């Protein structure tokens, strides 16, 4: 049965400003009712600070709330051989850390979020697909004896979109490989989330629930950039304006998404990932409350 959890990313801006320690942030999202927590290393470093690993393990035991996933930004494309080797070594250190902490899944990107849009064509994707596949197979082979499943999230503007992600998922031939399905991120490449979820739910091992405000390219809301997606408007590959919202207050039909999930065979963890403009503890708490309510409403009769 799926557990409903929260990504610590939702309150990470307070970790980065020092308003919350990482452990205080963990406690905050446990207080909101999270059944499982995702760690995202924004504002803290678990590789270089082994003592913090112990603090998280102790907090998890104290609260009775497991750490179910670790999400890591990474990039293996448009690199020299030396840069690729260095990135592979760096990611393997994070996998070792996750193994030490008993975290069962690790999300690893293949492409940089800030990769130039001119490099994100379908032709470039097809050219790079063999490298993407071999990279994930290498990571899976390293992670398997450590009891870890490697996840690909539809993240950014290149290794995203239901068709591209499907190509990767069907090409990587490893049992410990899966999809971290981010509901909102499909809008970054102008996929319709309600349809993309129906197409991709069969590959999902974990899910990010997220909501966005969507505005067409001719309705400039002001203050937007291409890549600053946290706490601001940003743009899709085709110019749609996007901004994170409290779940169920944006333009994604999260009710339809939840019905799709509930009617599928998916039984993995579902994490609320909040990145709106509201005060982050408030935005995360309201979003998670809405997620639980809509999850119950979507239950099959």
PDB file of C-alpha atoms in Angstrom:
ATOM      1  CA  UNK A   1       0.000   0.000   0.000  1.00  0.00           C
ATOM      2  CA  UNK A   2       1.275   3.453  -0.879  1.00  0.00           C
ATOM      3  CA  UNK A   3       2.623   5.687   1.858  1.00  0.00           C
ATOM      4  CA  UNK A   4       1.961   9.427   1.662  1.00  0.00           C
ATOM      5  CA  UNK A   5       5.078  11.431   2.405  1.00  0.00           C
ATOM      6  CA  UNK A   6       6.764  14.787   2.065  1.00  0.00           C
ATOM      7  CA  UNK A   7       9.984  15.819   0.353  1.00  0.00           C
ATOM      8  CA  UNK A   8      12.220  17.905   2.602  1.00  0.00           C
ATOM      9  CA  UNK A   9      12.801  20.031  -0.507  1.00  0.00           C
ATOM     10  CA  UNK A  10       9.550  21.833   0.295  1.00  0.00           C
ATOM     11  CA  UNK A  11      11.080  23.507   3.350  1.00  0.00           C
ATOM     12  CA  UNK A  12      14.670  23.583   2.105  1.00  0.00           C
ATOM     13  CA  UNK A  13      14.727  27.362   1.689  1.00  0.00           C
ATOM     14  CA  UNK A  14      14.620  27.610   5.506  1.00  0.00           C
ATOM     15  CA  UNK A  15      17.462  25.116   5.803  1.00  0.00           C
ATOM     16  CA  UNK A  16      19.552  27.221   3.438  1.00  0.00           C
ATOM     17  CA  UNK A  17      18.855  30.424   5.367  1.00  0.00           C
ATOM     18  CA  UNK A  18      19.601  28.760   8.695  1.00  0.00           C
ATOM     19  CA  UNK A  19      16.058  29.192  10.004  1.00  0.00           C
ATOM     20  CA  UNK A  20      15.796  25.418  10.316  1.00  0.00           C
ATOM     21  CA  UNK A  21      18.453  22.816  10.894  1.00  0.00           C
ATOM     22  CA  UNK A  22      18.082  19.734   8.682  1.00  0.00           C
ATOM     23  CA  UNK A  23      16.828  17.715  11.654  1.00  0.00           C
ATOM     24  CA  UNK A  24      14.381  20.447  12.687  1.00  0.00           C
ATOM     25  CA  UNK A  25      13.084  20.428   9.109  1.00  0.00           C
ATOM     26  CA  UNK A  26      12.665  16.657   9.289  1.00  0.00           C
ATOM     27  CA  UNK A  27      10.683  17.029  12.501  1.00  0.00           C
ATOM     28  CA  UNK A  28       8.519  19.757  10.974  1.00  0.00           C
ATOM     29  CA  UNK A  29       7.397  17.578   8.088  1.00  0.00           C
ATOM     30  CA  UNK A  30       6.851  14.635  10.427  1.00  0.00           C
ATOM     31  CA  UNK A  31       4.594  16.921  12.480  1.00  0.00           C
ATOM     32  CA  UNK A  32       2.598  17.556   9.292  1.00  0.00           C
ATOM     33  CA  UNK A  33       1.775  13.844   9.158  1.00  0.00           C
ATOM     34  CA  UNK A  34       4.306  12.466   6.667  1.00  0.00           C
ATOM     35  CA  UNK A  35       4.410   8.673   6.648  1.00  0.00           C
ATOM     36  CA  UNK A  36       7.737   8.681   4.785  1.00  0.00           C
ATOM     37  CA  UNK A  37      10.313  11.388   3.976  1.00  0.00           C
ATOM     38  CA  UNK A  38      12.409  12.147   0.916  1.00  0.00           C
ATOM     39  CA  UNK A  39      15.792  13.773   1.492  1.00  0.00           C
ATOM     40  CA  UNK A  40      17.139  16.290  -1.037  1.00  0.00           C
ATOM     41  CA  UNK A  41      20.606  17.700  -0.196  1.00  0.00           C
ATOM     42  CA  UNK A  42      19.844  21.424  -0.485  1.00  0.00           C
ATOM     43  CA  UNK A  43      21.458  23.206   2.440  1.00  0.00           C
ATOM     44  CA  UNK A  44      23.180  20.139   3.859  1.00  0.00           C
ATOM     45  CA  UNK A  45      25.730  17.523   2.769  1.00  0.00           C
ATOM     46  CA  UNK A  46      25.392  13.925   3.908  1.00  0.00           C
ATOM     47  CA  UNK A  47      28.488  12.725   2.055  1.00  0.00           C
ATOM     48  CA  UNK A  48      30.904  15.078   3.801  1.00  0.00           C
ATOM     49  CA  UNK A  49      29.148  15.059   7.210  1.00  0.00           C
ATOM     50  CA  UNK A  50      28.736  11.453   8.389  1.00  0.00           C
ATOM     51  CA  UNK A  51      27.578  12.687  11.799  1.00  0.00           C
ATOM     52  CA  UNK A  52      24.496  14.204  10.168  1.00  0.00           C
ATOM     53  CA  UNK A  53      23.642  10.794   8.736  1.00  0.00           C
ATOM     54  CA  UNK A  54      23.503   9.468  12.270  1.00  0.00           C
ATOM     55  CA  UNK A  55      21.293  12.364  13.330  1.00  0.00           C
ATOM     56  CA  UNK A  56      18.843  11.632  10.524  1.00  0.00           C
ATOM     57  CA  UNK A  57      18.816   7.927  11.343  1.00  0.00           C
ATOM     58  CA  UNK A  58      18.132   8.748  14.992  1.00  0.00           C
ATOM     59  CA  UNK A  59      15.390  11.220  14.084  1.00  0.00           C
ATOM     60  CA  UNK A  60      13.782   8.667  11.771  1.00  0.00           C
ATOM     61  CA  UNK A  61      13.775   6.059  14.539  1.00  0.00           C
ATOM     62  CA  UNK A  62      12.519   8.551  17.122  1.00  0.00           C
ATOM     63  CA  UNK A  63       9.610   9.663  14.947  1.00  0.00           C
ATOM     64  CA  UNK A  64       8.868   6.258  13.460  1.00  0.00           C
ATOM     65  CA  UNK A  65       9.029   7.815   9.977  1.00  0.00           C
ATOM     66  CA  UNK A  66      11.361   6.139   7.452  1.00  0.00           C
ATOM     67  CA  UNK A  67      13.549   7.902   4.899  1.00  0.00           C
ATOM     68  CA  UNK A  68      12.325   6.384   1.670  1.00  0.00           C
ATOM     69  CA  UNK A  69      14.201   8.203  -1.083  1.00  0.00           C
ATOM     70  CA  UNK A  70      17.214  10.407  -1.735  1.00  0.00           C
ATOM     71  CA  UNK A  71      17.085  12.770  -4.738  1.00  0.00           C
ATOM     72  CA  UNK A  72      20.338  13.895  -6.326  1.00  0.00           C
ATOM     73  CA  UNK A  73      20.927  16.436  -9.063  1.00  0.00           C
ATOM     74  CA  UNK A  74      23.477  15.139 -11.572  1.00  0.00           C
ATOM     75  CA  UNK A  75      24.635  15.592 -15.150  1.00  0.00           C
ATOM     76  CA  UNK A  76      26.389  13.083 -17.413  1.00  0.00           C
ATOM     77  CA  UNK A  77      25.910  14.797 -20.763  1.00  0.00           C
ATOM     78  CA  UNK A  78      27.906  17.373 -22.733  1.00  0.00           C
ATOM     79  CA  UNK A  79      31.005  16.464 -20.688  1.00  0.00           C
ATOM     80  CA  UNK A  80      34.596  15.539 -21.429  1.00  0.00           C
ATOM     81  CA  UNK A  81      35.718  12.013 -20.520  1.00  0.00           C
ATOM     82  CA  UNK A  82      37.439  13.410 -17.446  1.00  0.00           C
ATOM     83  CA  UNK A  83      34.348  15.332 -16.361  1.00  0.00           C
ATOM     84  CA  UNK A  84      32.159  12.276 -16.905  1.00  0.00           C
ATOM     85  CA  UNK A  85      34.447  10.107 -14.775  1.00  0.00           C
ATOM     86  CA  UNK A  86      34.452  12.708 -12.010  1.00  0.00           C
ATOM     87  CA  UNK A  87      30.651  12.935 -12.052  1.00  0.00           C
ATOM     88  CA  UNK A  88      30.309   9.153 -11.960  1.00  0.00           C
ATOM     89  CA  UNK A  89      32.637   8.990  -8.963  1.00  0.00           C
ATOM     90  CA  UNK A  90      30.694  11.759  -7.205  1.00  0.00           C
ATOM     91  CA  UNK A  91      27.335  10.050  -7.731  1.00  0.00           C
ATOM     92  CA  UNK A  92      28.724   6.718  -6.520  1.00  0.00           C
ATOM     93  CA  UNK A  93      29.776   8.402  -3.267  1.00  0.00           C
ATOM     94  CA  UNK A  94      26.168   9.494  -2.790  1.00  0.00           C
ATOM     95  CA  UNK A  95      24.959   5.953  -3.485  1.00  0.00           C
ATOM     96  CA  UNK A  96      27.395   4.691  -0.847  1.00  0.00           C
ATOM     97  CA  UNK A  97      26.002   7.266   1.579  1.00  0.00           C
ATOM     98  CA  UNK A  98      22.419   6.205   0.859  1.00  0.00           C
ATOM     99  CA  UNK A  99      23.422   2.576   1.422  1.00  0.00           C
ATOM    100  CA  UNK A 100      24.979   3.523   4.759  1.00  0.00           C
ATOM    101  CA  UNK A 101      21.700   5.176   5.763  1.00  0.00           C
ATOM    102  CA  UNK A 102      19.534   2.297   4.557  1.00  0.00           C
ATOM    103  CA  UNK A 103      17.728   4.415   1.946  1.00  0.00           C
ATOM    104  CA  UNK A 104      16.252   2.046  -0.667  1.00  0.00           C
ATOM    105  CA  UNK A 105      15.927   4.344  -3.705  1.00  0.00           C
ATOM    106  CA  UNK A 106      18.113   7.107  -5.154  1.00  0.00           C
ATOM    107  CA  UNK A 107      16.985   9.468  -7.892  1.00  0.00           C
ATOM    108  CA  UNK A 108      19.812  10.448 -10.227  1.00  0.00           C
ATOM    109  CA  UNK A 109      19.491  12.895 -13.123  1.00  0.00           C
ATOM    110  CA  UNK A 110      21.258  12.353 -16.423  1.00  0.00           C
ATOM    111  CA  UNK A 111      21.011  15.920 -17.783  1.00  0.00           C
ATOM    112  CA  UNK A 112      21.596  19.299 -16.173  1.00  0.00           C
ATOM    113  CA  UNK A 113      18.489  21.331 -15.349  1.00  0.00           C
ATOM    114  CA  UNK A 114      20.253  24.389 -16.805  1.00  0.00           C
ATOM    115  CA  UNK A 115      21.296  22.699 -20.031  1.00  0.00           C
ATOM    116  CA  UNK A 116      20.882  25.208 -22.914  1.00  0.00           C
ATOM    117  CA  UNK A 117      17.508  24.815 -24.599  1.00  0.00           C
ATOM    118  CA  UNK A 118      19.225  24.699 -27.991  1.00  0.00           C
ATOM    119  CA  UNK A 119      20.766  21.380 -26.912  1.00  0.00           C
ATOM    120  CA  UNK A 120      17.424  19.823 -25.973  1.00  0.00           C
ATOM    121  CA  UNK A 121      16.213  18.767 -29.408  1.00  0.00           C
ATOM    122  CA  UNK A 122      14.843  15.307 -30.125  1.00  0.00           C
ATOM    123  CA  UNK A 123      17.775  14.732 -32.482  1.00  0.00           C
ATOM    124  CA  UNK A 124      20.216  15.456 -29.656  1.00  0.00           C
ATOM    125  CA  UNK A 125      18.262  13.174 -27.335  1.00  0.00           C
ATOM    126  CA  UNK A 126      18.415  10.285 -29.790  1.00  0.00           C
ATOM    127  CA  UNK A 127      22.138  10.870 -30.257  1.00  0.00           C
ATOM    128  CA  UNK A 128      22.713  10.801 -26.493  1.00  0.00           C
ATOM    129  CA  UNK A 129      20.317   7.976 -25.654  1.00  0.00           C
ATOM    130  CA  UNK A 130      22.995   5.224 -25.742  1.00  0.00           C
ATOM    131  CA  UNK A 131      25.100   7.203 -23.246  1.00  0.00           C
ATOM    132  CA  UNK A 132      22.076   7.826 -21.022  1.00  0.00           C
ATOM    133  CA  UNK A 133      21.234   4.133 -21.052  1.00  0.00           C
ATOM    134  CA  UNK A 134      24.780   2.945 -20.377  1.00  0.00           C
ATOM    135  CA  UNK A 135      25.110   5.473 -17.552  1.00  0.00           C
ATOM    136  CA  UNK A 136      21.997   4.238 -15.788  1.00  0.00           C
ATOM    137  CA  UNK A 137      23.015   0.622 -16.282  1.00  0.00           C
ATOM    138  CA  UNK A 138      26.415   1.379 -14.733  1.00  0.00           C
ATOM    139  CA  UNK A 139      24.747   3.112 -11.777  1.00  0.00           C
ATOM    140  CA  UNK A 140      22.269   0.259 -11.341  1.00  0.00           C
ATOM    141  CA  UNK A 141      25.066  -2.313 -11.373  1.00  0.00           C
ATOM    142  CA  UNK A 142      26.882  -0.332  -8.689  1.00  0.00           C
ATOM    143  CA  UNK A 143      23.728   0.137  -6.614  1.00  0.00           C
ATOM    144  CA  UNK A 144      22.347  -3.417  -6.828  1.00  0.00           C
ATOM    145  CA  UNK A 145      24.663  -5.114  -4.306  1.00  0.00           C
ATOM    146  CA  UNK A 146      23.957  -2.192  -1.965  1.00  0.00           C
ATOM    147  CA  UNK A 147      20.239  -2.927  -2.097  1.00  0.00           C
ATOM    148  CA  UNK A 148      19.377   0.299  -3.922  1.00  0.00           C
ATOM    149  CA  UNK A 149      17.090   1.009  -6.860  1.00  0.00           C
ATOM    150  CA  UNK A 150      18.091   3.892  -9.146  1.00  0.00           C
ATOM    151  CA  UNK A 151      15.305   6.225 -10.250  1.00  0.00           C
ATOM    152  CA  UNK A 152      14.994   8.491 -13.260  1.00  0.00           C
ATOM    153  CA  UNK A 153      12.828  11.548 -12.655  1.00  0.00           C
ATOM    154  CA  UNK A 154      11.312  13.524 -15.516  1.00  0.00           C
ATOM    155  CA  UNK A 155      13.331  16.550 -14.446  1.00  0.00           C
ATOM    156  CA  UNK A 156      14.427  19.577 -16.385  1.00  0.00           C
ATOM    157  CA  UNK A 157      14.019  20.169 -20.105  1.00  0.00           C
ATOM    158  CA  UNK A 158      15.883  17.315 -21.819  1.00  0.00           C
ATOM    159  CA  UNK A 159      15.405  13.895 -20.174  1.00  0.00           C
ATOM    160  CA  UNK A 160      11.751  14.749 -19.696  1.00  0.00           C
ATOM    161  CA  UNK A 161       8.467  14.199 -21.485  1.00  0.00           C
ATOM    162  CA  UNK A 162       6.540  10.954 -21.515  1.00  0.00           C
ATOM    163  CA  UNK A 163       7.922   9.772 -24.864  1.00  0.00           C
ATOM    164  CA  UNK A 164      11.580  10.419 -24.000  1.00  0.00           C
ATOM    165  CA  UNK A 165      11.287   8.975 -20.511  1.00  0.00           C
ATOM    166  CA  UNK A 166       9.554   5.920 -21.918  1.00  0.00           C
ATOM    167  CA  UNK A 167      12.430   5.406 -24.362  1.00  0.00           C
ATOM    168  CA  UNK A 168      14.892   5.424 -21.467  1.00  0.00           C
ATOM    169  CA  UNK A 169      12.760   3.200 -19.256  1.00  0.00           C
ATOM    170  CA  UNK A 170      12.368   0.542 -21.953  1.00  0.00           C
ATOM    171  CA  UNK A 171      16.036   0.692 -22.951  1.00  0.00           C
ATOM    172  CA  UNK A 172      17.701   0.269 -19.542  1.00  0.00           C
ATOM    173  CA  UNK A 173      17.787  -3.468 -18.884  1.00  0.00           C
ATOM    174  CA  UNK A 174      18.217  -3.574 -15.126  1.00  0.00           C
ATOM    175  CA  UNK A 175      15.676  -4.786 -12.526  1.00  0.00           C
ATOM    176  CA  UNK A 176      16.715  -2.097 -10.023  1.00  0.00           C
ATOM    177  CA  UNK A 177      15.755   0.790 -12.304  1.00  0.00           C
ATOM    178  CA  UNK A 178      12.525   2.750 -12.174  1.00  0.00           C
ATOM    179  CA  UNK A 179      10.746   6.025 -12.775  1.00  0.00           C
ATOM    180  CA  UNK A 180      10.235   8.761 -10.213  1.00  0.00           C
ATOM    181  CA  UNK A 181       7.124  10.201 -11.796  1.00  0.00           C
ATOM    182  CA  UNK A 182       6.903  13.944 -11.112  1.00  0.00           C
ATOM    183  CA  UNK A 183       3.375  15.046 -11.939  1.00  0.00           C
ATOM    184  CA  UNK A 184       4.173  18.732 -12.330  1.00  0.00           C
ATOM    185  CA  UNK A 185       7.479  18.428 -14.141  1.00  0.00           C
ATOM    186  CA  UNK A 186       5.846  17.101 -17.290  1.00  0.00           C
ATOM    187  CA  UNK A 187       4.578  20.645 -17.886  1.00  0.00           C
ATOM    188  CA  UNK A 188       8.206  21.802 -18.283  1.00  0.00           C
ATOM    189  CA  UNK A 189       8.176  20.197 -21.729  1.00  0.00           C
ATOM    190  CA  UNK A 190       4.491  20.985 -22.361  1.00  0.00           C
ATOM    191  CA  UNK A 191       3.228  17.479 -21.747  1.00  0.00           C
ATOM    192  CA  UNK A 192      -0.283  17.401 -20.280  1.00  0.00           C
ATOM    193  CA  UNK A 193       0.238  15.930 -16.789  1.00  0.00           C
ATOM    194  CA  UNK A 194      -3.148  14.234 -16.581  1.00  0.00           C
ATOM    195  CA  UNK A 195      -2.355  12.308 -19.789  1.00  0.00           C
ATOM    196  CA  UNK A 196       1.346  11.758 -19.078  1.00  0.00           C
ATOM    197  CA  UNK A 197       0.531  10.126 -15.748  1.00  0.00           C
ATOM    198  CA  UNK A 198      -1.831   7.692 -17.481  1.00  0.00           C
ATOM    199  CA  UNK A 199       0.941   6.820 -19.950  1.00  0.00           C
ATOM    200  CA  UNK A 200       3.760   6.495 -17.417  1.00  0.00           C
ATOM    201  CA  UNK A 201       2.217   5.144 -14.214  1.00  0.00           C
ATOM    202  CA  UNK A 202       3.235   1.616 -15.159  1.00  0.00           C
ATOM    203  CA  UNK A 203       6.923   2.580 -14.903  1.00  0.00           C
ATOM    204  CA  UNK A 204       6.641   4.495 -11.622  1.00  0.00           C
ATOM    205  CA  UNK A 205       8.376   3.340  -8.446  1.00  0.00           C
ATOM    206  CA  UNK A 206       7.786   6.604  -6.582  1.00  0.00           C
ATOM    207  CA  UNK A 207       5.750   9.723  -7.324  1.00  0.00           C
ATOM    208  CA  UNK A 208       6.207  13.458  -6.728  1.00  0.00           C
ATOM    209  CA  UNK A 209       2.848  15.195  -6.329  1.00  0.00           C
ATOM    210  CA  UNK A 210       3.182  18.806  -7.401  1.00  0.00           C
ATOM    211  CA  UNK A 211       0.931  21.528  -8.777  1.00  0.00           C
ATOM    212  CA  UNK A 212       1.643  24.493 -11.066  1.00  0.00           C
ATOM    213  CA  UNK A 213      -0.037  27.623 -12.266  1.00  0.00           C
ATOM    214  CA  UNK A 214       0.052  27.598 -16.076  1.00  0.00           C
ATOM    215  CA  UNK A 215      -0.156  30.686 -18.307  1.00  0.00           C
ATOM    216  CA  UNK A 216       0.157  30.716 -22.114  1.00  0.00           C
ATOM    217  CA  UNK A 217       3.191  32.304 -23.741  1.00  0.00           C
ATOM    218  CA  UNK A 218       1.287  35.457 -24.732  1.00  0.00           C
ATOM    219  CA  UNK A 219       0.304  36.196 -21.092  1.00  0.00           C
ATOM    220  CA  UNK A 220       3.573  37.310 -19.512  1.00  0.00           C
ATOM    221  CA  UNK A 221       3.005  37.524 -15.721  1.00  0.00           C
ATOM    222  CA  UNK A 222       6.259  39.432 -15.194  1.00  0.00           C
ATOM    223  CA  UNK A 223       9.290  38.511 -13.140  1.00  0.00           C
ATOM    224  CA  UNK A 224       9.931  35.243 -14.959  1.00  0.00           C
ATOM    225  CA  UNK A 225      13.204  33.555 -15.900  1.00  0.00           C
ATOM    226  CA  UNK A 226      13.958  30.388 -17.819  1.00  0.00           C
ATOM    227  CA  UNK A 227      15.445  28.333 -15.032  1.00  0.00           C
ATOM    228  CA  UNK A 228      14.583  29.790 -11.596  1.00  0.00           C
ATOM    229  CA  UNK A 229      11.719  27.420 -10.828  1.00  0.00           C
ATOM    230  CA  UNK A 230      11.641  27.794  -7.049  1.00  0.00           C
ATOM    231  CA  UNK A 231       9.458  30.596  -5.686  1.00  0.00           C
ATOM    232  CA  UNK A 232       9.108  32.278  -9.095  1.00  0.00           C
ATOM    233  CA  UNK A 233       7.620  32.084 -12.575  1.00  0.00           C
ATOM    234  CA  UNK A 234       9.702  30.220 -15.137  1.00  0.00           C
ATOM    235  CA  UNK A 235       9.119  28.992 -18.690  1.00  0.00           C
ATOM    236  CA  UNK A 236       8.591  25.668 -20.431  1.00  0.00           C
ATOM    237  CA  UNK A 237      10.556  24.668 -23.504  1.00  0.00           C
ATOM    238  CA  UNK A 238       7.834  26.234 -25.659  1.00  0.00           C
ATOM    239  CA  UNK A 239       7.364  29.383 -23.610  1.00  0.00           C
ATOM    240  CA  UNK A 240       4.460  28.492 -21.306  1.00  0.00           C
ATOM    241  CA  UNK A 241       4.747  30.334 -18.003  1.00  0.00           C
ATOM    242  CA  UNK A 242       4.884  28.045 -14.965  1.00  0.00           C
ATOM    243  CA  UNK A 243       4.874  28.686 -11.237  1.00  0.00           C
ATOM    244  CA  UNK A 244       4.684  26.273  -8.348  1.00  0.00           C
ATOM    245  CA  UNK A 245       1.468  26.398  -6.347  1.00  0.00           C
ATOM    246  CA  UNK A 246      -0.051  24.891  -3.246  1.00  0.00           C
ATOM    247  CA  UNK A 247      -1.338  21.488  -4.311  1.00  0.00           C
ATOM    248  CA  UNK A 248      -4.946  21.709  -5.560  1.00  0.00           C
ATOM    249  CA  UNK A 249      -4.772  25.485  -5.942  1.00  0.00           C
ATOM    250  CA  UNK A 250      -2.990  25.425  -9.311  1.00  0.00           C
ATOM    251  CA  UNK A 251      -4.082  24.427 -12.792  1.00  0.00           C
ATOM    252  CA  UNK A 252      -3.229  20.716 -12.795  1.00  0.00           C
ATOM    253  CA  UNK A 253      -6.232  18.470 -12.219  1.00  0.00           C
ATOM    254  CA  UNK A 254      -4.739  16.654  -9.255  1.00  0.00           C
ATOM    255  CA  UNK A 255      -8.083  14.915  -8.644  1.00  0.00           C
ATOM    256  CA  UNK A 256      -7.825  13.233 -12.040  1.00  0.00           C
ATOM    257  CA  UNK A 257      -4.174  12.377 -11.385  1.00  0.00           C
ATOM    258  CA  UNK A 258      -5.009  10.798  -8.040  1.00  0.00           C
ATOM    259  CA  UNK A 259      -7.826   8.764  -9.599  1.00  0.00           C
ATOM    260  CA  UNK A 260      -5.384   7.442 -12.195  1.00  0.00           C
ATOM    261  CA  UNK A 261      -2.909   6.424  -9.496  1.00  0.00           C
ATOM    262  CA  UNK A 262      -5.568   4.802  -7.297  1.00  0.00           C
ATOM    263  CA  UNK A 263      -6.943   2.788 -10.200  1.00  0.00           C
ATOM    264  CA  UNK A 264      -3.507   1.514 -11.215  1.00  0.00           C
ATOM    265  CA  UNK A 265      -1.349  -1.179  -9.644  1.00  0.00           C
ATOM    266  CA  UNK A 266       1.048   1.439  -8.232  1.00  0.00           C
ATOM    267  CA  UNK A 267       1.859   0.817  -4.575  1.00  0.00           C
ATOM    268  CA  UNK A 268       5.021   2.900  -4.072  1.00  0.00           C
ATOM    269  CA  UNK A 269       5.619   6.010  -2.004  1.00  0.00           C
ATOM    270  CA  UNK A 270       4.015   9.320  -2.989  1.00  0.00           C
ATOM    271  CA  UNK A 271       5.851  12.482  -1.911  1.00  0.00           C
ATOM    272  CA  UNK A 272       4.401  15.966  -1.751  1.00  0.00           C
ATOM    273  CA  UNK A 273       6.972  18.295  -3.323  1.00  0.00           C
ATOM    274  CA  UNK A 274       6.046  21.916  -2.700  1.00  0.00           C
ATOM    275  CA  UNK A 275       7.855  24.773  -4.473  1.00  0.00           C
ATOM    276  CA  UNK A 276       5.420  27.676  -4.472  1.00  0.00           C
ATOM    277  CA  UNK A 277       5.781  31.318  -3.430  1.00  0.00           C
ATOM    278  CA  UNK A 278       3.929  31.036  -0.123  1.00  0.00           C
ATOM    279  CA  UNK A 279       5.795  30.712   3.179  1.00  0.00           C
ATOM    280  CA  UNK A 280       7.244  27.251   2.760  1.00  0.00           C
ATOM    281  CA  UNK A 281       6.036  25.584   5.965  1.00  0.00           C
ATOM    282  CA  UNK A 282       2.513  26.860   5.367  1.00  0.00           C
ATOM    283  CA  UNK A 283       2.589  25.894   1.688  1.00  0.00           C
ATOM    284  CA  UNK A 284       3.875  22.412   2.463  1.00  0.00           C
ATOM    285  CA  UNK A 285       1.372  21.811   5.263  1.00  0.00           C
ATOM    286  CA  UNK A 286      -1.669  22.911   3.247  1.00  0.00           C
ATOM    287  CA  UNK A 287      -0.470  21.005   0.188  1.00  0.00           C
ATOM    288  CA  UNK A 288      -0.005  17.811   2.179  1.00  0.00           C
ATOM    289  CA  UNK A 289      -3.394  18.166   3.837  1.00  0.00           C
ATOM    290  CA  UNK A 290      -4.954  18.554   0.388  1.00  0.00           C
ATOM    291  CA  UNK A 291      -2.992  15.583  -0.942  1.00  0.00           C
ATOM    292  CA  UNK A 292      -4.288  13.301   1.807  1.00  0.00           C
ATOM    293  CA  UNK A 293      -7.871  14.505   1.335  1.00  0.00           C
ATOM    294  CA  UNK A 294      -7.837  14.076  -2.446  1.00  0.00           C
ATOM    295  CA  UNK A 295      -6.159  10.675  -2.108  1.00  0.00           C
ATOM    296  CA  UNK A 296      -9.032   9.523   0.080  1.00  0.00           C
ATOM    297  CA  UNK A 297     -11.619  11.048  -2.274  1.00  0.00           C
ATOM    298  CA  UNK A 298     -10.044   9.229  -5.226  1.00  0.00           C
ATOM    299  CA  UNK A 299     -10.330   5.799  -3.654  1.00  0.00           C
ATOM    300  CA  UNK A 300     -12.167   3.345  -5.944  1.00  0.00           C
ATOM    301  CA  UNK A 301     -15.727   2.686  -4.859  1.00  0.00           C
TER     302      UNK A 301
END
